[in-house]
mmCIF file of C-alpha atoms in Angstrom:
data_model
loop_
_atom_site.group_PDB
_atom_site.id
_atom_site.type_symbol
_atom_site.label_atom_id
_atom_site.label_comp_id
_atom_site.label_asym_id
_atom_site.label_seq_id
_atom_site.Cartn_x
_atom_site.Cartn_y
_atom_site.Cartn_z
ATOM 1 C CA UNK A 1 37.302 -13.700 -15.905
ATOM 2 C CA UNK A 2 34.245 -11.449 -16.058
ATOM 3 C CA UNK A 3 34.089 -8.534 -13.665
ATOM 4 C CA UNK A 4 31.065 -6.545 -12.603
ATOM 5 C CA UNK A 5 31.298 -3.007 -11.185
ATOM 6 C CA UNK A 6 30.988 -2.857 -7.388
ATOM 7 C CA UNK A 7 27.794 -1.559 -5.872
ATOM 8 C CA UNK A 8 27.203 0.403 -2.698
ATOM 9 C CA UNK A 9 27.156 -1.547 0.548
ATOM 10 C CA UNK A 10 24.137 -1.179 2.875
ATOM 11 C CA UNK A 11 24.952 0.126 6.318
ATOM 12 C CA UNK A 12 22.444 -1.986 8.257
ATOM 13 C CA UNK A 13 24.181 -5.378 8.084
ATOM 14 C CA UNK A 14 26.098 -5.761 11.329
ATOM 15 C CA UNK A 15 24.604 -8.835 13.003
ATOM 16 C CA UNK A 16 27.049 -11.418 14.311
ATOM 17 C CA UNK A 17 25.546 -14.131 12.113
ATOM 18 C CA UNK A 18 26.205 -12.020 8.986
ATOM 19 C CA UNK A 19 29.876 -11.579 9.896
ATOM 20 C CA UNK A 20 30.493 -15.314 9.601
ATOM 21 C CA UNK A 21 28.702 -15.528 6.256
ATOM 22 C CA UNK A 22 30.793 -12.721 4.790
ATOM 23 C CA UNK A 23 33.908 -14.763 5.287
ATOM 24 C CA UNK A 24 33.037 -17.307 2.572
ATOM 25 C CA UNK A 25 30.910 -15.570 -0.131
ATOM 26 C CA UNK A 26 31.858 -18.048 -2.871
ATOM 27 C CA UNK A 27 30.291 -20.974 -4.701
ATOM 28 C CA UNK A 28 31.193 -23.063 -7.722
ATOM 29 C CA UNK A 29 29.141 -24.592 -10.531
ATOM 30 C CA UNK A 30 30.765 -27.754 -11.888
ATOM 31 C CA UNK A 31 29.745 -29.513 -15.099
ATOM 32 C CA UNK A 32 31.199 -32.780 -16.411
ATOM 33 C CA UNK A 33 31.196 -33.619 -20.119
ATOM 34 C CA UNK A 34 33.150 -36.878 -20.556
ATOM 35 C CA UNK A 35 35.481 -37.114 -23.538
ATOM 36 C CA UNK A 36 35.236 -33.473 -24.614
ATOM 37 C CA UNK A 37 38.171 -31.138 -25.275
ATOM 38 C CA UNK A 38 38.844 -28.045 -23.177
ATOM 39 C CA UNK A 39 37.856 -25.766 -26.077
ATOM 40 C CA UNK A 40 34.521 -27.557 -26.608
ATOM 41 C CA UNK A 41 33.838 -27.422 -22.875
ATOM 42 C CA UNK A 42 34.478 -23.673 -22.865
ATOM 43 C CA UNK A 43 32.307 -22.900 -25.897
ATOM 44 C CA UNK A 44 29.360 -25.224 -25.241
ATOM 45 C CA UNK A 45 29.224 -25.519 -21.439
ATOM 46 C CA UNK A 46 31.197 -22.809 -19.632
ATOM 47 C CA UNK A 47 30.003 -19.791 -21.641
ATOM 48 C CA UNK A 48 26.277 -20.644 -21.372
ATOM 49 C CA UNK A 49 26.672 -21.055 -17.607
ATOM 50 C CA UNK A 50 28.511 -17.722 -17.325
ATOM 51 C CA UNK A 51 25.876 -15.918 -19.402
ATOM 52 C CA UNK A 52 23.100 -17.190 -17.135
ATOM 53 C CA UNK A 53 24.872 -16.273 -13.873
ATOM 54 C CA UNK A 54 26.530 -12.927 -14.613
ATOM 55 C CA UNK A 55 23.321 -10.934 -14.019
ATOM 56 C CA UNK A 56 22.125 -12.996 -11.058
ATOM 57 C CA UNK A 57 21.132 -10.859 -8.080
ATOM 58 C CA UNK A 58 23.881 -10.549 -5.483
ATOM 59 C CA UNK A 59 26.706 -11.749 -7.740
ATOM 60 C CA UNK A 60 29.833 -9.595 -7.639
ATOM 61 C CA UNK A 61 32.127 -11.535 -9.972
ATOM 62 C CA UNK A 62 32.102 -14.653 -12.128
ATOM 63 C CA UNK A 63 35.300 -16.497 -13.127
ATOM 64 C CA UNK A 64 35.723 -19.760 -14.976
ATOM 65 C CA UNK A 65 38.126 -22.458 -16.074
ATOM 66 C CA UNK A 66 37.648 -25.177 -18.690
ATOM 67 C CA UNK A 67 39.554 -28.450 -18.665
ATOM 68 C CA UNK A 68 39.312 -31.738 -20.493
ATOM 69 C CA UNK A 69 35.757 -32.840 -19.781
ATOM 70 C CA UNK A 70 35.222 -30.457 -16.834
ATOM 71 C CA UNK A 71 33.770 -26.939 -16.598
ATOM 72 C CA UNK A 72 34.156 -24.945 -13.384
ATOM 73 C CA UNK A 73 32.432 -21.582 -12.942
ATOM 74 C CA UNK A 74 33.260 -19.761 -9.694
ATOM 75 C CA UNK A 75 30.781 -17.217 -8.334
ATOM 76 C CA UNK A 76 31.668 -14.503 -5.806
ATOM 77 C CA UNK A 77 28.778 -12.827 -4.003
ATOM 78 C CA UNK A 78 28.741 -9.386 -2.453
ATOM 79 C CA UNK A 79 29.822 -9.430 1.194
ATOM 80 C CA UNK A 80 26.450 -8.226 2.514
ATOM 81 C CA UNK A 81 24.495 -11.044 0.847
ATOM 82 C CA UNK A 82 22.898 -13.765 2.954
ATOM 83 C CA UNK A 83 24.917 -16.759 1.783
ATOM 84 C CA UNK A 84 22.150 -19.328 2.226
ATOM 85 C CA UNK A 85 19.739 -17.221 0.218
ATOM 86 C CA UNK A 86 22.383 -16.506 -2.442
ATOM 87 C CA UNK A 87 23.139 -20.230 -2.823
ATOM 88 C CA UNK A 88 19.407 -20.919 -3.176
ATOM 89 C CA UNK A 89 19.098 -18.357 -5.982
ATOM 90 C CA UNK A 90 22.198 -19.798 -7.621
ATOM 91 C CA UNK A 91 20.773 -23.330 -7.585
ATOM 92 C CA UNK A 92 17.502 -22.112 -9.102
ATOM 93 C CA UNK A 93 19.373 -20.261 -11.846
ATOM 94 C CA UNK A 94 21.498 -23.332 -12.615
ATOM 95 C CA UNK A 95 18.371 -25.505 -12.828
ATOM 96 C CA UNK A 96 16.973 -23.117 -15.463
ATOM 97 C CA UNK A 97 20.025 -23.371 -17.767
ATOM 98 C CA UNK A 98 19.108 -24.924 -21.119
ATOM 99 C CA UNK A 99 20.896 -25.615 -24.385
ATOM 100 C CA UNK A 100 23.787 -27.643 -22.982
ATOM 101 C CA UNK A 101 24.912 -30.809 -24.817
ATOM 102 C CA UNK A 102 22.685 -33.766 -24.007
ATOM 103 C CA UNK A 103 25.503 -35.890 -22.556
ATOM 104 C CA UNK A 104 26.626 -33.248 -20.033
ATOM 105 C CA UNK A 105 26.070 -34.605 -16.538
ATOM 106 C CA UNK A 106 23.848 -32.705 -14.105
ATOM 107 C CA UNK A 107 25.450 -29.424 -13.000
ATOM 108 C CA UNK A 108 26.509 -29.359 -9.356
ATOM 109 C CA UNK A 109 26.510 -26.267 -7.140
ATOM 110 C CA UNK A 110 29.227 -26.476 -4.500
ATOM 111 C CA UNK A 111 29.538 -24.047 -1.610
ATOM 112 C CA UNK A 112 33.211 -23.146 -1.420
ATOM 113 C CA UNK A 113 35.221 -23.385 1.781
ATOM 114 C CA UNK A 114 38.403 -21.378 2.305
ATOM 115 C CA UNK A 115 40.067 -24.381 3.935
ATOM 116 C CA UNK A 116 40.746 -25.983 0.554
ATOM 117 C CA UNK A 117 40.654 -22.952 -1.712
ATOM 118 C CA UNK A 118 43.451 -20.645 -2.903
ATOM 119 C CA UNK A 119 43.969 -17.578 -0.747
ATOM 120 C CA UNK A 120 44.840 -15.457 -3.778
ATOM 121 C CA UNK A 121 44.631 -16.001 -7.527
ATOM 122 C CA UNK A 122 46.835 -14.201 -10.046
ATOM 123 C CA UNK A 123 46.268 -14.121 -13.796
ATOM 124 C CA UNK A 124 48.838 -13.172 -16.436
ATOM 125 C CA UNK A 125 47.563 -11.897 -19.781
ATOM 126 C CA UNK A 126 47.893 -9.061 -22.254
ATOM 127 C CA UNK A 127 49.873 -10.927 -24.938
ATOM 128 C CA UNK A 128 48.796 -13.605 -27.424
ATOM 129 C CA UNK A 129 51.800 -15.901 -26.902
ATOM 130 C CA UNK A 130 50.440 -18.634 -24.620
ATOM 131 C CA UNK A 131 53.789 -20.418 -24.320
ATOM 132 C CA UNK A 132 55.566 -17.205 -23.271
ATOM 133 C CA UNK A 133 52.909 -16.557 -20.638
ATOM 134 C CA UNK A 134 53.405 -20.118 -19.411
ATOM 135 C CA UNK A 135 57.163 -19.559 -19.065
ATOM 136 C CA UNK A 136 56.593 -16.358 -17.093
ATOM 137 C CA UNK A 137 54.122 -18.220 -14.857
ATOM 138 C CA UNK A 138 56.604 -21.051 -14.268
ATOM 139 C CA UNK A 139 59.246 -18.551 -13.141
ATOM 140 C CA UNK A 140 56.762 -16.853 -10.818
ATOM 141 C CA UNK A 141 55.671 -20.210 -9.366
ATOM 142 C CA UNK A 142 59.286 -20.946 -8.388
ATOM 143 C CA UNK A 143 59.429 -17.597 -6.582
ATOM 144 C CA UNK A 144 56.034 -17.863 -4.883
ATOM 145 C CA UNK A 145 56.567 -21.421 -3.628
ATOM 146 C CA UNK A 146 59.642 -20.211 -1.718
ATOM 147 C CA UNK A 147 57.485 -17.833 0.351
ATOM 148 C CA UNK A 148 57.076 -18.966 3.938
ATOM 149 C CA UNK A 149 53.573 -20.335 4.508
ATOM 150 C CA UNK A 150 52.805 -21.155 0.868
ATOM 151 C CA UNK A 151 51.831 -24.815 0.452
ATOM 152 C CA UNK A 152 51.491 -24.965 -3.334
ATOM 153 C CA UNK A 153 50.872 -22.909 -6.457
ATOM 154 C CA UNK A 154 48.721 -24.500 -9.155
ATOM 155 C CA UNK A 155 48.719 -23.247 -12.742
ATOM 156 C CA UNK A 156 45.671 -23.168 -15.025
ATOM 157 C CA UNK A 157 45.816 -22.533 -18.766
ATOM 158 C CA UNK A 158 49.546 -23.243 -19.256
ATOM 159 C CA UNK A 159 50.873 -24.549 -22.577
ATOM 160 C CA UNK A 160 54.073 -26.614 -22.578
ATOM 161 C CA UNK A 161 56.384 -27.515 -25.421
ATOM 162 C CA UNK A 162 56.677 -31.087 -26.642
ATOM 163 C CA UNK A 163 58.496 -32.822 -29.491
ATOM 164 C CA UNK A 164 56.213 -34.288 -32.138
ATOM 165 C CA UNK A 165 57.344 -37.096 -34.469
ATOM 166 C CA UNK A 166 55.161 -37.566 -37.564
ATOM 167 C CA UNK A 167 55.841 -40.822 -39.443
ATOM 168 C CA UNK A 168 54.328 -41.702 -42.825
ATOM 169 C CA UNK A 169 53.041 -45.318 -43.016
ATOM 170 C CA UNK A 170 53.995 -45.464 -46.692
ATOM 171 C CA UNK A 171 57.547 -44.383 -45.908
ATOM 172 C CA UNK A 172 57.837 -47.034 -43.179
ATOM 173 C CA UNK A 173 56.563 -49.743 -45.549
ATOM 174 C CA UNK A 174 59.057 -48.641 -48.183
ATOM 175 C CA UNK A 175 61.960 -48.967 -45.726
ATOM 176 C CA UNK A 176 60.694 -52.217 -44.215
ATOM 177 C CA UNK A 177 60.066 -50.809 -40.712
ATOM 178 C CA UNK A 178 57.140 -50.819 -38.321
ATOM 179 C CA UNK A 179 55.958 -48.034 -36.003
ATOM 180 C CA UNK A 180 56.867 -50.249 -33.035
ATOM 181 C CA UNK A 181 60.488 -50.451 -34.194
ATOM 182 C CA UNK A 182 60.677 -46.673 -34.538
ATOM 183 C CA UNK A 183 59.303 -46.246 -31.013
ATOM 184 C CA UNK A 184 61.875 -48.723 -29.681
ATOM 185 C CA UNK A 185 64.743 -46.846 -31.376
ATOM 186 C CA UNK A 186 63.565 -43.562 -29.871
ATOM 187 C CA UNK A 187 63.119 -45.111 -26.421
ATOM 188 C CA UNK A 188 66.539 -46.769 -26.404
ATOM 189 C CA UNK A 189 68.239 -43.521 -27.469
ATOM 190 C CA UNK A 190 66.502 -41.475 -24.758
ATOM 191 C CA UNK A 191 68.173 -43.167 -21.804
ATOM 192 C CA UNK A 192 69.639 -41.999 -18.505
ATOM 193 C CA UNK A 193 70.807 -44.988 -16.461
ATOM 194 C CA UNK A 194 73.419 -45.976 -13.839
ATOM 195 C CA UNK A 195 76.564 -47.491 -15.327
ATOM 196 C CA UNK A 196 78.221 -49.090 -12.303
ATOM 197 C CA UNK A 197 81.108 -47.812 -10.159
ATOM 198 C CA UNK A 198 84.701 -46.859 -10.721
ATOM 199 C CA UNK A 199 87.191 -47.562 -7.913
ATOM 200 C CA UNK A 200 90.458 -45.644 -7.970
ATOM 201 C CA UNK A 201 92.930 -44.725 -5.239
ATOM 202 C CA UNK A 202 90.579 -45.931 -2.540
ATOM 203 C CA UNK A 203 87.605 -43.894 -3.730
ATOM 204 C CA UNK A 204 84.419 -45.177 -5.379
ATOM 205 C CA UNK A 205 82.773 -43.080 -8.082
ATOM 206 C CA UNK A 206 79.245 -43.729 -9.369
ATOM 207 C CA UNK A 207 79.045 -43.813 -13.161
ATOM 208 C CA UNK A 208 75.909 -42.839 -15.037
ATOM 209 C CA UNK A 209 75.070 -42.971 -18.732
ATOM 210 C CA UNK A 210 73.562 -39.622 -19.780
ATOM 211 C CA UNK A 211 71.867 -40.145 -23.116
ATOM 212 C CA UNK A 212 68.535 -38.391 -22.623
ATOM 213 C CA UNK A 213 67.157 -36.008 -25.227
ATOM 214 C CA UNK A 214 67.731 -32.328 -24.554
ATOM 215 C CA UNK A 215 66.297 -30.694 -27.679
ATOM 216 C CA UNK A 216 64.541 -31.450 -30.946
ATOM 217 C CA UNK A 217 67.887 -31.954 -32.703
ATOM 218 C CA UNK A 218 68.723 -34.904 -30.450
ATOM 219 C CA UNK A 219 65.463 -36.600 -31.397
ATOM 220 C CA UNK A 220 65.912 -35.879 -35.114
ATOM 221 C CA UNK A 221 69.404 -37.439 -35.077
ATOM 222 C CA UNK A 222 68.281 -40.681 -33.401
ATOM 223 C CA UNK A 223 69.920 -43.568 -35.357
ATOM 224 C CA UNK A 224 67.533 -46.008 -37.018
ATOM 225 C CA UNK A 225 68.735 -49.299 -38.568
ATOM 226 C CA UNK A 226 66.989 -50.193 -41.823
ATOM 227 C CA UNK A 227 66.218 -53.655 -43.158
ATOM 228 C CA UNK A 228 69.274 -53.593 -45.462
ATOM 229 C CA UNK A 229 71.604 -52.749 -42.566
ATOM 230 C CA UNK A 230 71.978 -49.052 -43.280
ATOM 231 C CA UNK A 231 71.784 -46.623 -40.351
ATOM 232 C CA UNK A 232 69.974 -43.332 -40.984
ATOM 233 C CA UNK A 233 68.824 -40.520 -38.684
ATOM 234 C CA UNK A 234 65.180 -40.418 -37.665
ATOM 235 C CA UNK A 235 64.714 -37.188 -39.641
ATOM 236 C CA UNK A 236 65.191 -39.179 -42.892
ATOM 237 C CA UNK A 237 61.970 -41.080 -42.365
ATOM 238 C CA UNK A 238 59.875 -38.812 -40.105
ATOM 239 C CA UNK A 239 59.083 -35.161 -39.503
ATOM 240 C CA UNK A 240 60.403 -34.031 -36.117
ATOM 241 C CA UNK A 241 59.319 -30.656 -34.778
ATOM 242 C CA UNK A 242 58.669 -28.753 -31.567
ATOM 243 C CA UNK A 243 54.990 -27.984 -30.897
ATOM 244 C CA UNK A 244 52.804 -26.773 -28.048
ATOM 245 C CA UNK A 245 51.073 -29.478 -26.060
ATOM 246 C CA UNK A 246 47.307 -29.925 -26.208
ATOM 247 C CA UNK A 247 45.671 -27.566 -23.718
ATOM 248 C CA UNK A 248 44.182 -29.516 -20.798
ATOM 249 C CA UNK A 249 42.782 -26.333 -19.245
ATOM 250 C CA UNK A 250 41.782 -22.863 -20.434
ATOM 251 C CA UNK A 251 42.027 -19.617 -18.469
ATOM 252 C CA UNK A 252 40.759 -16.210 -19.572
ATOM 253 C CA UNK A 253 40.806 -12.747 -18.005
ATOM 254 C CA UNK A 254 39.079 -9.418 -18.567
ATOM 255 C CA UNK A 255 41.355 -6.433 -19.244
ATOM 256 C CA UNK A 256 38.497 -3.964 -19.722
ATOM 257 C CA UNK A 257 34.831 -3.794 -20.693
ATOM 258 C CA UNK A 258 35.658 -4.047 -24.404
ATOM 259 C CA UNK A 259 38.125 -6.921 -24.058
ATOM 260 C CA UNK A 260 36.829 -9.444 -21.513
ATOM 261 C CA UNK A 261 37.957 -12.744 -23.002
ATOM 262 C CA UNK A 262 41.737 -12.517 -23.299
ATOM 263 C CA UNK A 263 43.683 -15.819 -22.997
ATOM 264 C CA UNK A 264 45.597 -15.971 -19.734
ATOM 265 C CA UNK A 265 47.627 -18.187 -17.443
ATOM 266 C CA UNK A 266 46.333 -18.296 -13.880
ATOM 267 C CA UNK A 267 48.187 -19.159 -10.678
ATOM 268 C CA UNK A 268 46.292 -20.372 -7.594
ATOM 269 C CA UNK A 269 48.199 -19.872 -4.343
ATOM 270 C CA UNK A 270 47.319 -22.148 -1.405
ATOM 271 C CA UNK A 271 48.614 -21.708 2.125
ATOM 272 C CA UNK A 272 49.875 -24.190 4.673
ATOM 273 C CA UNK A 273 47.782 -24.970 7.731
ATOM 274 C CA UNK A 274 48.230 -22.214 10.296
ATOM 275 C CA UNK A 275 49.735 -19.759 7.815
ATOM 276 C CA UNK A 276 48.927 -16.063 8.188
ATOM 277 C CA UNK A 277 46.759 -15.181 5.189
ATOM 278 C CA UNK A 278 47.460 -11.450 5.289
ATOM 279 C CA UNK A 279 51.240 -11.828 5.567
ATOM 280 C CA UNK A 280 51.368 -14.478 2.830
ATOM 281 C CA UNK A 281 49.272 -12.439 0.388
ATOM 282 C CA UNK A 282 51.346 -9.321 1.125
ATOM 283 C CA UNK A 283 54.524 -11.271 0.338
ATOM 284 C CA UNK A 284 52.963 -12.649 -2.848
ATOM 285 C CA UNK A 285 52.062 -9.142 -4.019
ATOM 286 C CA UNK A 286 55.533 -7.903 -3.081
ATOM 287 C CA UNK A 287 57.215 -10.635 -5.134
ATOM 288 C CA UNK A 288 54.923 -9.925 -8.090
ATOM 289 C CA UNK A 289 55.801 -6.215 -7.894
ATOM 290 C CA UNK A 290 59.496 -7.059 -7.858
ATOM 291 C CA UNK A 291 59.018 -9.224 -10.947
ATOM 292 C CA UNK A 292 57.124 -6.416 -12.708
ATOM 293 C CA UNK A 293 59.905 -3.965 -11.885
ATOM 294 C CA UNK A 294 62.744 -6.251 -12.946
ATOM 295 C CA UNK A 295 62.076 -8.944 -15.570
ATOM 296 C CA UNK A 296 58.340 -9.188 -16.306
ATOM 297 C CA UNK A 297 57.588 -7.262 -19.565
ATOM 298 C CA UNK A 298 55.394 -4.180 -19.314
ATOM 299 C CA UNK A 299 52.889 -5.554 -21.843
ATOM 300 C CA UNK A 300 52.078 -8.495 -19.553
ATOM 301 C CA UNK A 301 48.973 -7.641 -17.541
ATOM 302 C CA UNK A 302 48.731 -8.906 -13.945
ATOM 303 C CA UNK A 303 45.287 -9.243 -12.341
ATOM 304 C CA UNK A 304 44.379 -10.341 -8.811
ATOM 305 C CA UNK A 305 41.079 -11.854 -7.738
ATOM 306 C CA UNK A 306 39.754 -14.049 -4.904
ATOM 307 C CA UNK A 307 42.062 -12.203 -2.513
ATOM 308 C CA UNK A 308 41.238 -13.643 0.925
ATOM 309 C CA UNK A 309 43.429 -11.068 2.671
ATOM 310 C CA UNK A 310 40.898 -8.337 1.836
ATOM 311 C CA UNK A 311 38.135 -10.207 3.685
ATOM 312 C CA UNK A 312 40.428 -10.771 6.683
ATOM 313 C CA UNK A 313 41.407 -7.101 6.797
ATOM 314 C CA UNK A 314 37.752 -6.090 6.604
ATOM 315 C CA UNK A 315 36.881 -8.386 9.509
ATOM 316 C CA UNK A 316 39.758 -7.042 11.612
ATOM 317 C CA UNK A 317 38.753 -3.452 10.862
ATOM 318 C CA UNK A 318 35.159 -4.203 11.853
ATOM 319 C CA UNK A 319 36.320 -5.768 15.123
ATOM 320 C CA UNK A 320 38.582 -2.803 15.914
ATOM 321 C CA UNK A 321 35.839 -0.301 15.047
ATOM 322 C CA UNK A 322 33.240 -2.138 17.137
ATOM 323 C CA UNK A 323 35.664 -2.392 20.058
ATOM 324 C CA UNK A 324 36.422 1.330 19.965
ATOM 325 C CA UNK A 325 32.738 2.235 19.803
ATOM 326 C CA UNK A 326 31.938 -0.079 22.720
ATOM 327 C CA UNK A 327 34.749 1.390 24.818
ATOM 328 C CA UNK A 328 33.521 4.931 24.173
ATOM 329 C CA UNK A 329 29.956 4.024 25.141
ATOM 330 C CA UNK A 330 31.065 2.226 28.329
ATOM 331 C CA UNK A 331 33.320 5.153 29.295
ATOM 332 C CA UNK A 332 30.524 7.672 28.737
ATOM 333 C CA UNK A 333 27.962 5.712 30.750
ATOM 334 C CA UNK A 334 30.338 5.153 33.678
ATOM 335 C CA UNK A 335 31.355 8.824 33.659
ATOM 336 C CA UNK A 336 27.712 9.885 33.865
ATOM 337 C CA UNK A 337 26.671 7.491 36.626
ATOM 338 C CA UNK A 338 29.863 6.695 38.597
ATOM 339 C CA UNK A 339 32.238 9.561 37.880
ATOM 340 C CA UNK A 340 35.375 10.051 35.856
ATOM 341 C CA UNK A 341 37.646 7.894 38.096
ATOM 342 C CA UNK A 342 35.636 4.696 37.564
ATOM 343 C CA UNK A 343 35.300 5.506 33.881
ATOM 344 C CA UNK A 344 39.066 5.910 33.408
ATOM 345 C CA UNK A 345 39.869 2.714 35.345
ATOM 346 C CA UNK A 346 37.398 0.714 33.244
ATOM 347 C CA UNK A 347 38.582 2.302 29.992
ATOM 348 C CA UNK A 348 42.133 1.200 30.784
ATOM 349 C CA UNK A 349 41.317 -2.241 32.199
ATOM 350 C CA UNK A 350 39.208 -3.509 29.285
ATOM 351 C CA UNK A 351 41.842 -3.167 26.528
ATOM 352 C CA UNK A 352 44.580 -4.248 28.955
ATOM 353 C CA UNK A 353 42.643 -7.438 29.722
ATOM 354 C CA UNK A 354 42.261 -8.201 26.008
ATOM 355 C CA UNK A 355 45.934 -7.474 25.396
ATOM 356 C CA UNK A 356 47.062 -9.849 28.182
ATOM 357 C CA UNK A 357 44.685 -12.550 26.906
ATOM 358 C CA UNK A 358 46.134 -12.280 23.400
ATOM 359 C CA UNK A 359 49.650 -12.643 24.814
ATOM 360 C CA UNK A 360 48.659 -15.834 26.656
ATOM 361 C CA UNK A 361 46.949 -17.256 23.554
ATOM 362 C CA UNK A 362 49.971 -16.389 21.409
ATOM 363 C CA UNK A 363 52.351 -18.152 23.798
#
């Protein structure tokens, strides 16, 4: 994630049409490179796009993710920017990007809608152990998905453990086995299946055969029958070890100006239809703080971005400020022309009318 320092906000942007545009100041640039790895996508597609967009006029922040064959660069504009004009500049800048691999499909600029986007995004970084970050993210996902109003939490950049079995063709030929036989032995040993029922004293009990692998030792000890009838463990003819899975997505975050490309694991929180964005984000931040205070190590950095609650709070503050200013102006005008009694009655009736309307709408 690449951050740019905030700039001052002009004070002359208060038209009603601008208020709507401030609610969704995001766009995404998507590039497809079929058959390429996440690392190649990041180096040859994502980084050139980021470099061309980071200094684009009106851009507040640029974030990115790289997956197998897909590059996604998200662009956040400053709130006061005219969104239509900002999207036009973004499209022109994307059209001018050169140096991408020849088989990359045409880049697409997509205007982002909050209806299908995460309401808050949290990145974990600060340490080099990608698997440990993934474990911390998995624990946080379990906590965040229990929050009322949260629909789902997606994870980007996670690395999972998997068991790798490396078999030498020469060794198999020496023992008179084929790779298909080895696969069959492994598959038959890794089995969880129903085993019928047991009836005793008027009660029926379901029986189940639990033979699934639980760790690398179970796989290594899988029995394999050789051509001469001997039975040996799988470890006698293959190398069995625990490895990290191939990354199908890459996430990075910026800790400071000197270190802006640190590997990270990112969680994207989406809300259910009708959920209160502000309350959900507040609960998410509260749960993250609890995790930081209790079990999340101090060296793990937590960063928030694309926080929709901030935009909602800003809109509510603008509405409250505008309402207060309007009420003061109306009160002053009525006091001057009709007297203090009419001014007081109007000053009380206007907010009371709004309050009663909100109660009806709520019910």
